[in-house]
PDB file of C-alpha atoms in Angstrom:
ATOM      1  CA  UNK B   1     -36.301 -10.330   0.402  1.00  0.00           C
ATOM      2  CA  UNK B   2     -37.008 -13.948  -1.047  1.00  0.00           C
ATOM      3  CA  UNK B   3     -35.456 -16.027   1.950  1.00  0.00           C
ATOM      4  CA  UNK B   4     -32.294 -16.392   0.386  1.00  0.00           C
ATOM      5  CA  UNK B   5     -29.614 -13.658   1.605  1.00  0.00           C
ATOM      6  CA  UNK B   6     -26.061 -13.405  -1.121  1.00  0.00           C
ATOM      7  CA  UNK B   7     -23.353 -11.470   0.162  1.00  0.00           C
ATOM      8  CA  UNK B   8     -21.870  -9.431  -1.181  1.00  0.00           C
ATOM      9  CA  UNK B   9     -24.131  -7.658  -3.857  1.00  0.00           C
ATOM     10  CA  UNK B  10     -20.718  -6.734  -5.743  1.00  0.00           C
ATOM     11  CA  UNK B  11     -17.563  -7.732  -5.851  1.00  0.00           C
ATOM     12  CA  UNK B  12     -14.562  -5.899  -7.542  1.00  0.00           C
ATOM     13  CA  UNK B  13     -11.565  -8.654  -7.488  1.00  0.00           C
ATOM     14  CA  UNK B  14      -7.896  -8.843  -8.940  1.00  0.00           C
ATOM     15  CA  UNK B  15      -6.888 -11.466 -11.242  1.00  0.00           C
ATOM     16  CA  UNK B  16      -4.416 -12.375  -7.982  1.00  0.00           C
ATOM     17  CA  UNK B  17      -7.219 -12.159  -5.459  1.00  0.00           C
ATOM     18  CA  UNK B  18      -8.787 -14.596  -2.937  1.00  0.00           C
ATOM     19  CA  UNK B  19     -12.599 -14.249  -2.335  1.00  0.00           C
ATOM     20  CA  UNK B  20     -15.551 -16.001  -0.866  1.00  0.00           C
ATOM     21  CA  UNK B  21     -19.383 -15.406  -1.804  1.00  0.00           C
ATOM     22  CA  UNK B  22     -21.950 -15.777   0.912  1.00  0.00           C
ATOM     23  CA  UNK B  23     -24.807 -17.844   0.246  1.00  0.00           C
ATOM     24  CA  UNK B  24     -27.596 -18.382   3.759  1.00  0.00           C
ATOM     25  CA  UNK B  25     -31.236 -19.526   3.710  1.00  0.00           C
ATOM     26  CA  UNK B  26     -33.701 -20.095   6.174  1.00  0.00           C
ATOM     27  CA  UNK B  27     -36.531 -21.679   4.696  1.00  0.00           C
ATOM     28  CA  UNK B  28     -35.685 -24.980   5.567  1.00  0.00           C
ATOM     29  CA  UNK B  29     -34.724 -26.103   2.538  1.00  0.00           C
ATOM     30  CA  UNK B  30     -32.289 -29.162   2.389  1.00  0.00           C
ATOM     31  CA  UNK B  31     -30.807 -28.387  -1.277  1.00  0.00           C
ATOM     32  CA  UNK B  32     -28.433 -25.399  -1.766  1.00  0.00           C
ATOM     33  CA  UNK B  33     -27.216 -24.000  -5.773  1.00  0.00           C
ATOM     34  CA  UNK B  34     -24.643 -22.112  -7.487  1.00  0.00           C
ATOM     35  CA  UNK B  35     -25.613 -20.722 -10.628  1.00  0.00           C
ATOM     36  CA  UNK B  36     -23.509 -18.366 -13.018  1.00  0.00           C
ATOM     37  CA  UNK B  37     -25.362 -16.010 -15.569  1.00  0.00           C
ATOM     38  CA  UNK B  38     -22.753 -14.836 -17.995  1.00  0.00           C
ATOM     39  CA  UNK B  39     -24.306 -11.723 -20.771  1.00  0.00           C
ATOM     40  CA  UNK B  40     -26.503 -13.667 -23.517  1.00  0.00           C
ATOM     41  CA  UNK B  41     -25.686 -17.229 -21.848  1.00  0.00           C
ATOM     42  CA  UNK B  42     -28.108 -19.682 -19.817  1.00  0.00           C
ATOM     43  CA  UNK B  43     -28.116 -19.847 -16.195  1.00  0.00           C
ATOM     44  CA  UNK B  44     -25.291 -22.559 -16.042  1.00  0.00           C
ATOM     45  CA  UNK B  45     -25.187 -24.504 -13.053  1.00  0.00           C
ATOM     46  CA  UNK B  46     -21.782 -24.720 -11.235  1.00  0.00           C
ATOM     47  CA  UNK B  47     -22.251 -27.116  -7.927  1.00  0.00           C
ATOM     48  CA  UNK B  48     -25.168 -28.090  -5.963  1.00  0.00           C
ATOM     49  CA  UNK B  49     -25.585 -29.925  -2.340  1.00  0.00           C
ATOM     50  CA  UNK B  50     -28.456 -31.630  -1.871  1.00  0.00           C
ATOM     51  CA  UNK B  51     -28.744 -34.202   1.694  1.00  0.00           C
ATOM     52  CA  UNK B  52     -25.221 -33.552   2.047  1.00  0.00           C
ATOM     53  CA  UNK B  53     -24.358 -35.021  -1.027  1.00  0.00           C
ATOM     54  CA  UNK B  54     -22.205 -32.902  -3.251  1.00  0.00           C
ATOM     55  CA  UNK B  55     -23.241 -32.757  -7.556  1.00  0.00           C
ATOM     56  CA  UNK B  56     -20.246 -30.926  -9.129  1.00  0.00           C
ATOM     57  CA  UNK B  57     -20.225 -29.716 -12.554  1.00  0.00           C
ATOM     58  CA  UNK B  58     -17.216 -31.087 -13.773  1.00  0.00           C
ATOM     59  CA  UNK B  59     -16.620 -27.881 -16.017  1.00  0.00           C
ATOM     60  CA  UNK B  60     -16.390 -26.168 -13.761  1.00  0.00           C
ATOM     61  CA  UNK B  61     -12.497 -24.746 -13.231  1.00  0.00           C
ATOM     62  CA  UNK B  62     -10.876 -25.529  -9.969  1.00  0.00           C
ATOM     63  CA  UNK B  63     -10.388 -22.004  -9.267  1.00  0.00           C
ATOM     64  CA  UNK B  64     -14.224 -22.196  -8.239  1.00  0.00           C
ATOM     65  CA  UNK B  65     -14.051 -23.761  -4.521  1.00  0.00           C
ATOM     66  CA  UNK B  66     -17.814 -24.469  -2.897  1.00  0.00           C
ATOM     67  CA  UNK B  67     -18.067 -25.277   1.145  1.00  0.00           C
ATOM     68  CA  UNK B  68     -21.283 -26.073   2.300  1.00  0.00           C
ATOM     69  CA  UNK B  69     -20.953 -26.144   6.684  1.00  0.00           C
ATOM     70  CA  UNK B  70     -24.646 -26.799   6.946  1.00  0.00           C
ATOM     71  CA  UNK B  71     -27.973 -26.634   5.233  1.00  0.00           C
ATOM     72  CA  UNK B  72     -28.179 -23.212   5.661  1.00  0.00           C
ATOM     73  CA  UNK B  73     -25.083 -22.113   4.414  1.00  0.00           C
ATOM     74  CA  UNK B  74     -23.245 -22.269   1.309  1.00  0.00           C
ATOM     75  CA  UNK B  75     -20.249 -20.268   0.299  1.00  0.00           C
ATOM     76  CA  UNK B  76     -18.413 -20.160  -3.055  1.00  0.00           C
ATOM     77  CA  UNK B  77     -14.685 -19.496  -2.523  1.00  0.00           C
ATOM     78  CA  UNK B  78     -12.730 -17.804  -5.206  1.00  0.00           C
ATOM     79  CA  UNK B  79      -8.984 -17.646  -6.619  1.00  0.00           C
ATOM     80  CA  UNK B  80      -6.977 -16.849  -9.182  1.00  0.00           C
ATOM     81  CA  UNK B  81      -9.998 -15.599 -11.492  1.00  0.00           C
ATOM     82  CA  UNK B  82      -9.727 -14.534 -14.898  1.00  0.00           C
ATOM     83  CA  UNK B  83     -11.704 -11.760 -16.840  1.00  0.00           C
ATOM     84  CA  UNK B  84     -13.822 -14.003 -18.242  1.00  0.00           C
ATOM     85  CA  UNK B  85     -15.117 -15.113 -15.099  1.00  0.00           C
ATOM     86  CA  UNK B  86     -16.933 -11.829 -14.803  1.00  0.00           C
ATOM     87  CA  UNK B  87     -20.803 -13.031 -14.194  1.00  0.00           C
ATOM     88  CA  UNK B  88     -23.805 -12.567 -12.264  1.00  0.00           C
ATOM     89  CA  UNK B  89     -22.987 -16.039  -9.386  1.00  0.00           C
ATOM     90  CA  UNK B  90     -26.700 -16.870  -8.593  1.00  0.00           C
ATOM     91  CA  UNK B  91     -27.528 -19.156  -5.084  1.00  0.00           C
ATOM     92  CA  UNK B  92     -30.415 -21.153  -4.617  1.00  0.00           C
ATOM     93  CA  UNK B  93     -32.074 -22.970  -3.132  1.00  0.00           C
ATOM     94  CA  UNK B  94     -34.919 -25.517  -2.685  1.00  0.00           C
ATOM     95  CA  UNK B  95     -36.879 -28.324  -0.583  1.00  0.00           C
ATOM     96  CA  UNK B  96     -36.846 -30.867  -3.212  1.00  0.00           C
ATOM     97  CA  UNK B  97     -40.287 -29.376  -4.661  1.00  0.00           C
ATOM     98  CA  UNK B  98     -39.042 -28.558  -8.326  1.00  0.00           C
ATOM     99  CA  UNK B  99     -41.516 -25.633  -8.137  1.00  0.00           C
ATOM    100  CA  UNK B 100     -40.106 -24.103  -4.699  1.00  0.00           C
ATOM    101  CA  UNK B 101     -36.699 -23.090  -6.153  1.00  0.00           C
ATOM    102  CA  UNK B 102     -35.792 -19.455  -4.732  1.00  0.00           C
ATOM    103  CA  UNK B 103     -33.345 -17.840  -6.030  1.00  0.00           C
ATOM    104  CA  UNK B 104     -31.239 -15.272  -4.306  1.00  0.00           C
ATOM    105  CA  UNK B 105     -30.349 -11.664  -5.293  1.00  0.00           C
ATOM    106  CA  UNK B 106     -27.096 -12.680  -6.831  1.00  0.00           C
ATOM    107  CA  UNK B 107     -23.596 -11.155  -6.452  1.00  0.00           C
ATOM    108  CA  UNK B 108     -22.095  -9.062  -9.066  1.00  0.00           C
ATOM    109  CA  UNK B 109     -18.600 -10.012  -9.767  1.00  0.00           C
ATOM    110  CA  UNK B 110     -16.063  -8.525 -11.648  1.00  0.00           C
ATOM    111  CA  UNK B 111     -12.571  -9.189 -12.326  1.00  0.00           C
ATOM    112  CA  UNK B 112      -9.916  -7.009 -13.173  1.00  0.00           C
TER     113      UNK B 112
ATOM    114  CA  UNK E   1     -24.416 -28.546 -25.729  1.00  0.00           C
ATOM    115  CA  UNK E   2     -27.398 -26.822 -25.142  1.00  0.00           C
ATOM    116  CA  UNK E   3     -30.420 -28.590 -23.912  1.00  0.00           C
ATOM    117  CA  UNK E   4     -32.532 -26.032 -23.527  1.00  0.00           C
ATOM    118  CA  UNK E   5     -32.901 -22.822 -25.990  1.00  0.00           C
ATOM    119  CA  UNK E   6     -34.885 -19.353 -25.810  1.00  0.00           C
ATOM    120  CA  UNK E   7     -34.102 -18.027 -29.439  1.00  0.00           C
ATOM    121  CA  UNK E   8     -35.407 -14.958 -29.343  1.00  0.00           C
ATOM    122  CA  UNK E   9     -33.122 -12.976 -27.119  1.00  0.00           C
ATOM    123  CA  UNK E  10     -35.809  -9.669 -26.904  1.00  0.00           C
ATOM    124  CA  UNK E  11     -39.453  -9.618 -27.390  1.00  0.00           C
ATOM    125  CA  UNK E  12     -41.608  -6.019 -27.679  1.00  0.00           C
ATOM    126  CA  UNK E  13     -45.172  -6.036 -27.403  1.00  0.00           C
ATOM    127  CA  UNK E  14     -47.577  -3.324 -27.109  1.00  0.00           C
ATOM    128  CA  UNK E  15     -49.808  -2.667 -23.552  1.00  0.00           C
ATOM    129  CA  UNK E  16     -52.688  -4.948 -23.621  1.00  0.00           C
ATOM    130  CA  UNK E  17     -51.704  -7.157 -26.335  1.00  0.00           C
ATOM    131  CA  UNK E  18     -50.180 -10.758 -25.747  1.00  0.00           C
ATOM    132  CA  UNK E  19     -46.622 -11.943 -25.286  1.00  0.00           C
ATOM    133  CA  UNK E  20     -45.757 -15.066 -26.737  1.00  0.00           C
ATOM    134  CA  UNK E  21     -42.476 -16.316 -25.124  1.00  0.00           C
ATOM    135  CA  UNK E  22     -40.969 -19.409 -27.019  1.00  0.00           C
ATOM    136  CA  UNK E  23     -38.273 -22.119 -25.440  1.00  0.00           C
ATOM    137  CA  UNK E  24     -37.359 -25.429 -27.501  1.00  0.00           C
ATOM    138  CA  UNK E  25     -35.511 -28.887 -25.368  1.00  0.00           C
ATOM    139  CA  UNK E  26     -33.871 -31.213 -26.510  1.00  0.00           C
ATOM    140  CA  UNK E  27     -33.600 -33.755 -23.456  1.00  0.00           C
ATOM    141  CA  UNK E  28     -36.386 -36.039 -23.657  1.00  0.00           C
ATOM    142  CA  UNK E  29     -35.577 -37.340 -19.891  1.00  0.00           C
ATOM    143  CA  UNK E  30     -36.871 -33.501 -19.052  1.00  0.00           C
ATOM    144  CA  UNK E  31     -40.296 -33.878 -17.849  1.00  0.00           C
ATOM    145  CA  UNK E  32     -41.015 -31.009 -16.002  1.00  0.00           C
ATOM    146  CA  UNK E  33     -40.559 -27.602 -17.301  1.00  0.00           C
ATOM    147  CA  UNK E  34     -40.720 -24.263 -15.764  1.00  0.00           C
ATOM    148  CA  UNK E  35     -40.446 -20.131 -16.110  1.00  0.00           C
ATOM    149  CA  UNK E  36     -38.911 -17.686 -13.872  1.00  0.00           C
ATOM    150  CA  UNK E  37     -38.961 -13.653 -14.262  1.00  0.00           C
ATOM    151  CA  UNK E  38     -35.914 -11.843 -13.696  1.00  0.00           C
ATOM    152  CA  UNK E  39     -36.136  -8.093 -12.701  1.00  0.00           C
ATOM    153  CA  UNK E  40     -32.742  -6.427 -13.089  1.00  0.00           C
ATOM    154  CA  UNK E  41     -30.711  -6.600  -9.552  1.00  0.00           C
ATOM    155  CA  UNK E  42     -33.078  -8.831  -8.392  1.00  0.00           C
ATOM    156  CA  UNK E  43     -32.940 -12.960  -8.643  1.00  0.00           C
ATOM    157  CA  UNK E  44     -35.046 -15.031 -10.849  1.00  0.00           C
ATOM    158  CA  UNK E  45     -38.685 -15.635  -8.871  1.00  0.00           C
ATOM    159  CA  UNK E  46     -40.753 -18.470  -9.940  1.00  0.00           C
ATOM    160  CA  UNK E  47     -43.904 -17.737 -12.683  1.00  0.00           C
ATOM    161  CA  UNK E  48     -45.378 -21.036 -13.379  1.00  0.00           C
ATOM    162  CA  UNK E  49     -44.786 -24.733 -14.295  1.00  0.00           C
ATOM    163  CA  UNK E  50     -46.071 -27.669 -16.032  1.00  0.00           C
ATOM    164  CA  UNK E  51     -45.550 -31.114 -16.005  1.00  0.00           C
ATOM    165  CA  UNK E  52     -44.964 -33.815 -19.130  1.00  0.00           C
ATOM    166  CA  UNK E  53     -48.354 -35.654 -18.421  1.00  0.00           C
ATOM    167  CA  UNK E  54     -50.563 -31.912 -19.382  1.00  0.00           C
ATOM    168  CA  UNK E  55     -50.379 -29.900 -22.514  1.00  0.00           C
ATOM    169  CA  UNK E  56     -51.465 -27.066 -20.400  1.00  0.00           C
ATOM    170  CA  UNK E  57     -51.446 -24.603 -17.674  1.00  0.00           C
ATOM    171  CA  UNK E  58     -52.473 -21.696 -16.744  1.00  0.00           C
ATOM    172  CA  UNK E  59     -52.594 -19.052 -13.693  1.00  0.00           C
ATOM    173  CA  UNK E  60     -54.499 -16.011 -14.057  1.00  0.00           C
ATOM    174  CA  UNK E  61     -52.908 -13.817 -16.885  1.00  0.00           C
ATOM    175  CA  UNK E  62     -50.004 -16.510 -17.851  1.00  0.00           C
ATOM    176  CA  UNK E  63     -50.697 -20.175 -19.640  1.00  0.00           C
ATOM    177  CA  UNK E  64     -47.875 -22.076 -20.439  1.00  0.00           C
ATOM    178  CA  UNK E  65     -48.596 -24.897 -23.679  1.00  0.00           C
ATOM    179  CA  UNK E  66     -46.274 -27.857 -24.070  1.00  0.00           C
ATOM    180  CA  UNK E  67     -45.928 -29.745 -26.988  1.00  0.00           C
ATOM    181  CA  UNK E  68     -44.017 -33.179 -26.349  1.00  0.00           C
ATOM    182  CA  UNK E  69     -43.654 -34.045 -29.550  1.00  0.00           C
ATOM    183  CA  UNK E  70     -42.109 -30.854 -30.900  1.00  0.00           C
ATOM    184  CA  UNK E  71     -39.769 -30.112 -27.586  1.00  0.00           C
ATOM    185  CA  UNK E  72     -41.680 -26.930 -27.234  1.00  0.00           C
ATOM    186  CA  UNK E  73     -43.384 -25.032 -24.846  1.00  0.00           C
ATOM    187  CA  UNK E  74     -44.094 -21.048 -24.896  1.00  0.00           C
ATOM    188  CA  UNK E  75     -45.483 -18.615 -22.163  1.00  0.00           C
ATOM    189  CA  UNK E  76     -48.308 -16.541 -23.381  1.00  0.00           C
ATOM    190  CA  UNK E  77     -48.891 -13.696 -21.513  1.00  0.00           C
ATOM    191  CA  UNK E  78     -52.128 -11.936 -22.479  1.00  0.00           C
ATOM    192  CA  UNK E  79     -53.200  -9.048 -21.760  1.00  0.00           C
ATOM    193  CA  UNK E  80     -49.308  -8.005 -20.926  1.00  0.00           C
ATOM    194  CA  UNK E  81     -48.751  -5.158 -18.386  1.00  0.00           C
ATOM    195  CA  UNK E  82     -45.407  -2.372 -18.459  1.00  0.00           C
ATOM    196  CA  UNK E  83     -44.880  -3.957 -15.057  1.00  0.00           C
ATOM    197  CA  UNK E  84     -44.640  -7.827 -17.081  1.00  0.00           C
ATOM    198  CA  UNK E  85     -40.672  -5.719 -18.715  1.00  0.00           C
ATOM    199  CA  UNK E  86     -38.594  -8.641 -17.344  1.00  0.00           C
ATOM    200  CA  UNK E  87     -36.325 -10.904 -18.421  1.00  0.00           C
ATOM    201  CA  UNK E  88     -38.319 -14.735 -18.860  1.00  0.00           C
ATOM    202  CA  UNK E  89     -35.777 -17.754 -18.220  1.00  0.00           C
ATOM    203  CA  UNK E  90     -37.089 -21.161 -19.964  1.00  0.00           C
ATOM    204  CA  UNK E  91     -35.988 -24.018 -17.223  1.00  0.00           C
ATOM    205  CA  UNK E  92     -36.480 -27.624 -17.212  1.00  0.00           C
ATOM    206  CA  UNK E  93     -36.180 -30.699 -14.674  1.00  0.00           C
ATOM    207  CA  UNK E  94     -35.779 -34.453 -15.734  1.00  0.00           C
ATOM    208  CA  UNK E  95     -37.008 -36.909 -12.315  1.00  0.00           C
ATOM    209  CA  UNK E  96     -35.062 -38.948 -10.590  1.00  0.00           C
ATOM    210  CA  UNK E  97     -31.303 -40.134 -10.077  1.00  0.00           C
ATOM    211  CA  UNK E  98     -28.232 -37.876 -10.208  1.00  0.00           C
ATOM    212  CA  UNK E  99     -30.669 -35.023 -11.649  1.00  0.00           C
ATOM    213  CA  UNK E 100     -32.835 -34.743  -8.650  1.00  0.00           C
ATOM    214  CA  UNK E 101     -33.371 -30.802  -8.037  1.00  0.00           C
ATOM    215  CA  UNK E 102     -31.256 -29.727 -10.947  1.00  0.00           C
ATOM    216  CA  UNK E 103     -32.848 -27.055 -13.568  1.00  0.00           C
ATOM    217  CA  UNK E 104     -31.705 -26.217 -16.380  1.00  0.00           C
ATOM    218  CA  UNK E 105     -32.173 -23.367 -18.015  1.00  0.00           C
ATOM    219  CA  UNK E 106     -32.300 -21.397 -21.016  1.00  0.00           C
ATOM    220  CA  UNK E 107     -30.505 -17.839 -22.476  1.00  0.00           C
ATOM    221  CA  UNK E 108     -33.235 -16.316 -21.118  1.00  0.00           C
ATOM    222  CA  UNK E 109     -35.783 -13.703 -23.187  1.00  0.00           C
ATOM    223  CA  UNK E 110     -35.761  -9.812 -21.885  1.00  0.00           C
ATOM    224  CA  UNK E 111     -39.667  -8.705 -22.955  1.00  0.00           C
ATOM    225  CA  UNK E 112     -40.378  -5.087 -22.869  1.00  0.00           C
ATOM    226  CA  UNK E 113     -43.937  -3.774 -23.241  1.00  0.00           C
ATOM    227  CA  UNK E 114     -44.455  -0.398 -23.998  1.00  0.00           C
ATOM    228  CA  UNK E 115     -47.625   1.128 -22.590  1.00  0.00           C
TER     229      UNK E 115
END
């Protein structure tokens, strides 16, 4: 267990479905990530809050919805997905220390 | 556009012998530079870092090089253990402004060492 807790591990969706991912950390850490590793891509990064202060990846598709309540929590709300947004969705997070980025176990997701 | 690359996607290396893990940038705001290991079903953890200002690093069995100049920094791993069969992600950070926190990473480079 690294500190940061994704729920849930996998995630079976329909192309007409609505979803959230789970994303908690108690480390204390005032910055919060999505990632998405994609087969044979780079982590890409998808949002991140850092001091309340959300960084959005403007490629990412609207269909991608983050909600961060507090600095603990950070969910990643999903609709209307396509195949192709089949990936490994990645949360982080960190105290500002480039080094003390901790990743959690990820969430499996696959649409159908 | 890709600002960071791992172009070799595997690596195989026998027990004992070194790993050489390459990664190439092409930001030259990035000036911090780190690797994670990636177990399957497991997230990325944190190996080791380096910043702009050294050409080198190292931590017991793992030295990471940086050349400036070239973009390029590698991971040698030496002597390399079966338990070192991970996947190595290539990330980097530039300082400052809207960038503050953000990696960014590479393909990523699944090494397998047979014992």
């Amino acid at each position: 267990e690294t500190g940061v807790t994704q729920t849930p591990r996998h995630l079976v969706m329909g192309m007409t479905n609505k979803k959230s991912l789970k994303c908690e950390q108690h480390l204390g850490h005032n910055a919060m990530y999505w990632y998405k590793q994609s087969a044979k891509k780079p982590l890409e990064l998808m949002f991140v809050y850092s001091l309340e202060e959300r960084v959005e990846n403007n490629s990412v598709p609207s269909r991608f919805s983050p909600e961060c309540p507090n600095s603990s929590h950070l969910f990643l709300h999903l609709h209307t997905l396509q195949p192709e947004d089949s990936a490994l969705y990645l949360c982080a997070s960190s105290p500002g220390d480039r080094d003390g980025y901790t990743f959690g176990s990820g969430t499996r997701l696959t649409v159908v | 556009d890709q600002q960071v690359k791992q172009n070799s996607p595997s690596l195989s290396v026998q027990e004992g012998r070194i790993s050489i893990l390459n990664c190439d940038y092409t930001n030259s705001m990035f000036d911090y530079f780190l690797w994670y290991k990636k177990y399957p079903a497991e997230g990325p953890t944190f190996l080791i870092s380096i910043s702009s200002i050294k050409d080198k690093n190292e931590d017991g069995r793992f030295t990471v090089f940086l050349n400036k100049s070239a973009k390029h920094l590698s991971l040698h791993i030496v002597p390399s253990q079966p338990g070192d069969s991970a996947v190595y992600f290539c990330a980097a950070s530039a300082a400052g402004g809207t960038s503050y926190g953000k990696l960014t990473f590479g393909q990523g480079t699944i090494l397998t060492v047979h014992p």
